[in-house]
Tab-separated table of C-alpha atoms in Angstrom:
chain	number	residue	atom	x	y	z
A	1	MET	CA	136.577	44.151	25.530
A	2	SER	CA	135.021	43.316	22.229
A	3	SER	CA	134.539	39.758	23.227
A	4	THR	CA	132.532	40.732	26.361
A	5	PRO	CA	129.693	42.693	24.370
A	6	THR	CA	129.515	40.140	21.602
A	7	GLY	CA	129.319	37.280	24.181
A	8	ALA	CA	126.772	39.423	26.295
A	9	GLN	CA	124.539	40.268	23.224
A	10	PRO	CA	123.329	36.781	22.350
A	11	VAL	CA	122.359	36.108	26.024
A	12	PRO	CA	119.144	38.362	25.983
A	13	GLU	CA	118.265	36.998	22.498
A	14	ILE	CA	118.212	33.339	23.617
A	15	PRO	CA	115.171	33.776	25.947
A	16	ASP	CA	113.458	35.860	23.251
A	17	GLU	CA	113.699	33.154	20.660
A	18	PRO	CA	112.013	30.501	22.626
A	19	GLU	CA	109.263	32.818	23.709
A	20	ALA	CA	108.550	33.682	20.061
A	21	ALA	CA	108.740	29.981	19.259
A	22	SER	CA	106.495	28.932	22.113
A	23	SER	CA	103.811	31.469	21.231
A	24	THR	CA	103.230	30.210	17.703
A	25	PRO	CA	102.916	26.455	17.999
A	26	PRO	CA	99.697	26.407	20.299
A	27	SER	CA	97.752	28.548	17.781
A	28	GLU	CA	98.916	26.727	14.720
A	29	PRO	CA	97.845	23.194	15.740
A	30	SER	CA	94.502	24.353	16.960
A	31	ALA	CA	93.933	26.304	13.713
A	32	HIS	CA	95.015	23.196	11.759
A	33	ARG	CA	92.706	21.048	13.657
A	34	GLY	CA	89.869	23.530	13.153
A	35	ARG	CA	90.454	23.351	9.365
A	36	LEU	CA	90.475	19.599	9.378
A	37	GLY	CA	87.348	19.532	11.455
A	38	ARG	CA	85.493	21.810	8.961
A	39	TRP	CA	86.688	19.554	6.105
A	40	ALA	CA	85.402	16.506	7.778
A	41	LEU	CA	82.025	18.319	8.270
A	42	LEU	CA	81.984	19.227	4.616
A	43	LEU	CA	82.757	15.602	3.554
A	44	ALA	CA	79.996	14.297	5.977
A	45	GLY	CA	77.536	16.840	4.546
A	46	ALA	CA	78.304	15.812	0.889
A	47	VAL	CA	77.900	12.029	1.786
A	48	LEU	CA	74.583	12.936	3.541
A	49	VAL	CA	73.225	14.875	0.496
A	50	VAL	CA	74.240	12.302	-2.103
A	51	ASP	CA	72.789	9.598	0.097
A	52	GLN	CA	69.466	11.198	0.534
A	53	LEU	CA	69.236	12.232	-3.087
A	54	THR	CA	69.914	8.615	-4.205
A	55	LYS	CA	67.322	7.394	-1.827
A	56	TRP	CA	64.770	9.912	-3.130
A	57	TRP	CA	65.640	8.764	-6.625
A	58	ALA	CA	65.231	5.073	-5.668
A	59	LEU	CA	61.773	5.805	-4.089
A	60	THR	CA	60.532	7.488	-7.447
A	61	ALA	CA	62.331	5.339	-9.999
A	62	LEU	CA	62.389	1.830	-8.620
A	63	THR	CA	59.710	-0.686	-7.677
A	64	GLU	CA	59.992	-2.645	-4.530
A	65	GLY	CA	61.196	-6.153	-5.172
A	66	VAL	CA	61.915	-5.592	-8.838
A	67	ARG	CA	65.644	-5.813	-9.713
A	68	VAL	CA	67.187	-3.771	-12.482
A	69	PRO	CA	70.522	-5.443	-13.587
A	70	LEU	CA	73.527	-3.226	-14.088
A	71	LEU	CA	76.437	-5.841	-14.190
A	72	GLY	CA	74.388	-8.982	-14.876
A	73	ASP	CA	73.809	-11.014	-11.621
A	74	LEU	CA	76.826	-9.131	-9.905
A	75	LEU	CA	75.382	-5.721	-9.451
A	76	GLY	CA	71.819	-4.325	-9.806
A	77	LEU	CA	69.318	-1.881	-8.526
A	78	THR	CA	66.281	-2.956	-6.316
A	79	LEU	CA	64.214	-1.091	-3.824
A	80	VAL	CA	64.334	-2.482	-0.279
A	81	PHE	CA	63.157	-0.989	3.046
A	82	ASN	CA	65.534	-2.222	5.718
A	83	PRO	CA	64.347	-2.288	9.354
A	84	GLY	CA	67.699	-3.813	10.415
A	85	ALA	CA	71.386	-2.958	10.565
A	86	ALA	CA	73.623	-2.088	7.633
A	87	LEU	CA	73.249	-3.857	4.338
A	88	SER	CA	69.928	-5.517	5.207
A	89	ILE	CA	71.582	-8.478	6.924
A	90	MET	CA	70.972	-8.375	10.693
A	91	ALA	CA	69.076	-7.050	13.747
A	92	ASN	CA	65.603	-6.935	12.153
A	93	GLY	CA	63.037	-5.809	14.668
A	94	TYR	CA	65.399	-3.801	16.887
A	95	THR	CA	65.209	-0.637	14.895
A	96	TRP	CA	64.865	1.581	17.916
A	97	VAL	CA	67.972	0.041	19.475
A	98	LEU	CA	69.920	0.710	16.300
A	99	THR	CA	68.759	4.252	16.368
A	100	ILE	CA	70.167	4.800	19.848
A	101	VAL	CA	73.428	3.123	18.953
A	102	VAL	CA	73.837	5.327	15.811
A	103	VAL	CA	73.034	8.491	17.814
A	104	ALA	CA	75.716	7.442	20.357
A	105	VAL	CA	78.122	6.813	17.398
A	106	VAL	CA	77.478	10.306	15.914
A	107	VAL	CA	78.186	11.897	19.276
A	108	VAL	CA	81.515	9.923	19.625
A	109	ILE	CA	82.580	10.999	16.011
A	110	PHE	CA	81.815	14.834	16.850
A	111	ARG	CA	83.911	14.576	19.955
A	112	ALA	CA	86.777	12.847	18.108
A	113	MET	CA	86.786	15.475	15.403
A	114	ARG	CA	87.908	18.139	17.955
A	115	ARG	CA	91.372	16.218	18.079
A	116	LEU	CA	91.859	15.847	14.313
A	117	GLY	CA	95.349	16.345	13.232
A	118	SER	CA	95.515	13.771	10.442
A	119	VAL	CA	94.178	14.144	6.902
A	120	GLY	CA	93.731	10.354	6.731
A	121	TRP	CA	91.555	10.399	9.829
A	122	THR	CA	89.634	13.534	8.622
A	123	VAL	CA	88.639	11.504	5.476
A	124	ALA	CA	87.664	8.531	7.560
A	125	LEU	CA	85.656	10.437	10.094
A	126	GLY	CA	83.853	12.604	7.552
A	127	LEU	CA	82.772	9.511	5.585
A	128	LEU	CA	81.836	7.735	8.755
A	129	LEU	CA	79.834	10.705	10.048
A	130	GLY	CA	78.159	11.156	6.720
A	131	GLY	CA	77.198	7.516	6.450
A	132	ALA	CA	75.832	7.361	10.001
A	133	LEU	CA	73.735	10.496	9.569
A	134	GLY	CA	72.407	9.297	6.221
A	135	ASN	CA	70.917	6.126	7.717
A	136	LEU	CA	69.929	7.963	10.929
A	137	VAL	CA	67.739	10.494	8.948
A	138	ASP	CA	65.905	7.355	7.652
A	139	ARG	CA	65.485	5.947	11.097
A	140	LEU	CA	64.172	9.111	12.592
A	141	LEU	CA	61.953	10.380	9.760
A	142	ARG	CA	60.624	7.517	7.688
A	143	GLU	CA	57.889	5.035	8.139
A	144	PRO	CA	56.714	3.322	10.322
A	145	GLY	CA	57.531	6.118	12.833
A	146	PHE	CA	60.026	8.203	14.758
A	147	ALA	CA	63.233	6.251	15.771
A	148	ARG	CA	61.699	3.103	14.011
A	149	GLY	CA	61.944	4.118	10.485
A	150	GLU	CA	63.210	1.799	7.809
A	151	VAL	CA	66.406	2.633	5.755
A	152	VAL	CA	66.016	2.846	2.074
A	153	ASP	CA	68.450	0.482	0.380
A	154	MET	CA	68.814	0.114	-3.455
A	155	ILE	CA	72.274	-1.190	-4.505
A	156	ALA	CA	72.116	-5.029	-4.768
A	157	TYR	CA	75.397	-6.922	-4.644
A	158	ALA	CA	74.603	-10.185	-6.282
A	159	ASP	CA	72.320	-12.231	-4.044
A	160	PHE	CA	74.249	-11.336	-0.919
A	161	PHE	CA	72.801	-7.974	0.398
A	162	VAL	CA	71.424	-4.627	-0.595
A	163	GLY	CA	72.857	-1.336	0.545
A	164	ASN	CA	72.967	2.438	-0.168
A	165	VAL	CA	75.531	5.303	-0.447
A	166	ALA	CA	75.627	5.703	3.322
A	167	ASP	CA	76.731	2.083	3.713
A	168	ILE	CA	79.464	2.510	1.015
A	169	ALA	CA	80.802	5.574	3.024
A	170	ILE	CA	80.731	3.560	6.287
A	171	VAL	CA	82.614	0.548	4.763
A	172	VAL	CA	85.211	2.693	3.204
A	173	ALA	CA	85.702	4.652	6.413
A	174	ALA	CA	86.156	1.443	8.293
A	175	GLY	CA	88.874	0.289	5.838
A	176	LEU	CA	90.605	3.545	6.203
A	177	ILE	CA	90.554	3.296	9.914
A	178	VAL	CA	92.032	-0.151	9.853
A	179	VAL	CA	94.870	1.003	7.612
A	180	LEU	CA	95.618	4.147	9.699
A	181	SER	CA	95.529	2.105	12.863
A	182	PHE	CA	97.770	-0.494	11.457
A	183	ARG	CA	100.308	2.171	10.327
A	184	GLY	CA	100.083	3.642	13.914
A	185	VAL	CA	98.787	7.129	12.779
A	186	GLY	CA	96.892	8.677	15.677
A	187	ILE	CA	93.865	10.770	15.270
A	188	ASP	CA	95.754	13.864	16.333
A	189	GLY	CA	98.495	13.164	13.635
A	190	SER	CA	101.150	12.210	16.114
A	191	ARG	CA	102.804	9.576	14.093
A	192	GLU	CA	103.078	11.825	11.120
A	193	ALA	CA	104.648	14.498	13.330
A	194	ARG	CA	107.322	12.115	14.420
A	195	ASP	CA	108.028	10.925	10.845
A	196	ALA	CA	108.279	14.522	9.656
A	197	ALA	CA	110.779	15.321	12.511
């Protein structure tokens, strides 16, 4: 008789446990993704602010075409107005096309951020978004006109190219994305979840 109640008691508890377990996971991942999305936006905002402040400083402190050496010929400061793509090296004369491309990239990043489940991808997308927005602000608001504005560059890398803080953020983000992809880490953190299990 005692074996029947003890055997019967766990039976109602078994459905209760999965119900409780199934009710928590959906909210936890969505809250986690929300936190990561906010961190990515904060990082993007920080990159944007630093980028625009350094550009404002360059416009007030540097003279166009005059190089200020920092590490001899390897690294210096020089004011350049770039109508082309990143690092002053290509696509001159197609500024309006680049503006459309950057707007499309920003939209894609925002959509991707809704699926964030990885800290690495959070950093990568935050840097990428901040860098894209930093140069997009120049394209939209600087001379010679809306969507045709020239990007302010000031960091001269030897005699190869001149860039800015936004470019650095984009390059670092690209490197992170390559590493994360090589390691098989999904934007939703799926690889990390399997490793943890």
